[in-house]
PDB file of C-alpha atoms in Angstrom:
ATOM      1  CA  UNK A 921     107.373  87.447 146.778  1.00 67.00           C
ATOM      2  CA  UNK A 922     104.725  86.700 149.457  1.00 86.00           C
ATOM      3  CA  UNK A 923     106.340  83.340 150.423  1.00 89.00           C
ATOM      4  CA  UNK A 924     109.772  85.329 151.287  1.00 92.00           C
ATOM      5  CA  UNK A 925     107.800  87.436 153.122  1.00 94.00           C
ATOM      6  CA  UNK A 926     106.023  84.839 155.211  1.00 94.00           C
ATOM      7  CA  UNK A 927     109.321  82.937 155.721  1.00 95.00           C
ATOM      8  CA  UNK A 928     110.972  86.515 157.308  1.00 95.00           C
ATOM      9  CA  UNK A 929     107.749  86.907 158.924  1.00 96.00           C
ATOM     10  CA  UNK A 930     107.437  83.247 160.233  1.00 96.00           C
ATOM     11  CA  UNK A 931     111.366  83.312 161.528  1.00 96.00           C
ATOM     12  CA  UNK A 932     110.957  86.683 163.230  1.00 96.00           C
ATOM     13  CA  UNK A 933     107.769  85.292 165.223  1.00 95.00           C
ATOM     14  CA  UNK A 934     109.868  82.112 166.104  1.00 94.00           C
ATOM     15  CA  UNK A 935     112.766  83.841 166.925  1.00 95.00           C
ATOM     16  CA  UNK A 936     110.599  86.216 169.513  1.00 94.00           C
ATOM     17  CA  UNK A 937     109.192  82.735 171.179  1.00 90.00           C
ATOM     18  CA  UNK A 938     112.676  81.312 171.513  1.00 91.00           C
ATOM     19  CA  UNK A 939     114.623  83.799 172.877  1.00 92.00           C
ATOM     20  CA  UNK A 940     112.547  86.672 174.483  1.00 92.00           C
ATOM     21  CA  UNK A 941     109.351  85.211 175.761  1.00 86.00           C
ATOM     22  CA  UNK A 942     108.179  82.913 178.264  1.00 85.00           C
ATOM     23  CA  UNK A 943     105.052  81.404 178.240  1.00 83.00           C
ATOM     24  CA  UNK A 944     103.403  78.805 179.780  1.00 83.00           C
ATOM     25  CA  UNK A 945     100.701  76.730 178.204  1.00 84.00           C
ATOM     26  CA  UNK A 946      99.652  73.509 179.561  1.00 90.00           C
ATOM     27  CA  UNK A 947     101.704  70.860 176.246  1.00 88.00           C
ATOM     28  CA  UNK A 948     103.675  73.609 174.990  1.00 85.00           C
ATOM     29  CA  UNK A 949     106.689  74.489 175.849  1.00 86.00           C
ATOM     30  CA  UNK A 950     108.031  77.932 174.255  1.00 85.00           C
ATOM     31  CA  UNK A 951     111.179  77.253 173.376  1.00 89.00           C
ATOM     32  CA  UNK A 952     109.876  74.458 170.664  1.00 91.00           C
ATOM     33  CA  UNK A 953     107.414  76.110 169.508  1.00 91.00           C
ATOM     34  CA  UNK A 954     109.870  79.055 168.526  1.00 92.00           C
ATOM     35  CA  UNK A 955     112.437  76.469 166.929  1.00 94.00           C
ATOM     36  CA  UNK A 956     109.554  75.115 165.075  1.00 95.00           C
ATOM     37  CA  UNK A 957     108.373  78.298 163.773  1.00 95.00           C
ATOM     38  CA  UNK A 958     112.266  79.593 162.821  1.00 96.00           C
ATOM     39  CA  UNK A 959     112.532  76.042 160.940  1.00 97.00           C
ATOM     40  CA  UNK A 960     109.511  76.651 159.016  1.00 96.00           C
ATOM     41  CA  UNK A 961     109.845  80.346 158.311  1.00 96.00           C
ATOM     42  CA  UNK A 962     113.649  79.136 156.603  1.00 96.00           C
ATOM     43  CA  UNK A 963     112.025  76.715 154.976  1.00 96.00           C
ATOM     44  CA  UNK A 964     109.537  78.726 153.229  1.00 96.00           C
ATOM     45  CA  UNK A 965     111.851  81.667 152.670  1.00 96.00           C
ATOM     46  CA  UNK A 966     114.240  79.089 150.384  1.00 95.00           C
ATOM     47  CA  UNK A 967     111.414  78.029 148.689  1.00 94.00           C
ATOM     48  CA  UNK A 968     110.131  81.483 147.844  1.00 92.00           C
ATOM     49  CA  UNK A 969     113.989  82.096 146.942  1.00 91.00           C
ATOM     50  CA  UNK A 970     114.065  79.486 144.659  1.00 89.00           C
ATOM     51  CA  UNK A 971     110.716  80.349 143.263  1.00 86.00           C
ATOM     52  CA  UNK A 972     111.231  84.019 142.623  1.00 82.00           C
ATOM     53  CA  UNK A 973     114.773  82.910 141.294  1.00 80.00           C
ATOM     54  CA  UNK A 974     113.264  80.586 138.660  1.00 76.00           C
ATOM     55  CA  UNK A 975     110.566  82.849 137.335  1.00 65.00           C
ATOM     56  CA  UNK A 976     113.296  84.957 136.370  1.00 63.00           C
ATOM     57  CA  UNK A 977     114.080  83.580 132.987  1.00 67.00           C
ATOM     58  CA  UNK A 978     114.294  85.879 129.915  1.00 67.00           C
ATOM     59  CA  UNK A 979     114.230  85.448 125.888  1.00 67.00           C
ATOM     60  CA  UNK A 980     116.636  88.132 124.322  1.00 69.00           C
ATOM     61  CA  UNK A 981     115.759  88.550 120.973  1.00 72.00           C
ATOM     62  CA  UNK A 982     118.336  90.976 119.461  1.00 77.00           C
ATOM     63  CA  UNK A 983     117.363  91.897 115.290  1.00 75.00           C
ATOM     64  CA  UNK A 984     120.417  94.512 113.894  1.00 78.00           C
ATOM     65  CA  UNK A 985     119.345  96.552 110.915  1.00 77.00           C
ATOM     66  CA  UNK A 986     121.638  99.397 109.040  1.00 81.00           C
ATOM     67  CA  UNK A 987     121.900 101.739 111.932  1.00 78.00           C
ATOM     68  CA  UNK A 988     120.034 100.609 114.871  1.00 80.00           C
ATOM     69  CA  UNK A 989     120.031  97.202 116.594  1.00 78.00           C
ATOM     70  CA  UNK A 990     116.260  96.527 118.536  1.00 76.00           C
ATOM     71  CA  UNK A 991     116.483  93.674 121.484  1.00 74.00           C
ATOM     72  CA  UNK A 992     113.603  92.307 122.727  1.00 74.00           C
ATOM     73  CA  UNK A 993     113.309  90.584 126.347  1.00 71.00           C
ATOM     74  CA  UNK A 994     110.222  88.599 127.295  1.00 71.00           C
ATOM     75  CA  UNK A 995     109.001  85.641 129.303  1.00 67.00           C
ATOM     76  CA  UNK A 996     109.692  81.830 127.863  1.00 66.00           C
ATOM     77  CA  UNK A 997     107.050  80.327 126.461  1.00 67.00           C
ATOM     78  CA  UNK A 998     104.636  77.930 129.321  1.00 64.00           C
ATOM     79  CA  UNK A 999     106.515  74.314 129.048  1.00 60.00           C
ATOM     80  CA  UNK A1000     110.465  75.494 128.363  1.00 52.00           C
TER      81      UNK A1000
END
């Protein structure tokens, strides 16, 4: 979750740079720097995506006795 987070985070900052600041630092010019950050905050946003996305995988383990029926969701084992 912290990764999706930091990409929002990251794109917000760049975003701010791009369009509503100016600045002027002596080998920087603003305007990169912002479409630099936005690139990288998308980037890491996907990848936290994908991450949180992946980790998502359940075992269902349903048993059905006379009467009741008892289902069981956990994690797959490390290695699956």
């Amino acid at each position: 979750m912290g990764a999706i987070v930091g990409g929002i985070i990251l794109f917000v900052l760049g975003a701010i740079s791009r369009f509503a600041l100016e600045f002027d630092l002596p080998g920087v010019d603003s305007a990169m720097l912002g479409t630099i950050l936005m690139a990288a905050g998308a980037v890491l946003f996907l990848v936290g995506l994908l991450l949180a996305l992946r980790s998502r995988r359940t075992v269902v383990d349903t048993q059905r006795a006379p009467g009741r029926t008892v289902s069981e969701r956990r994690d797959p084992p490390a290695g699956t």
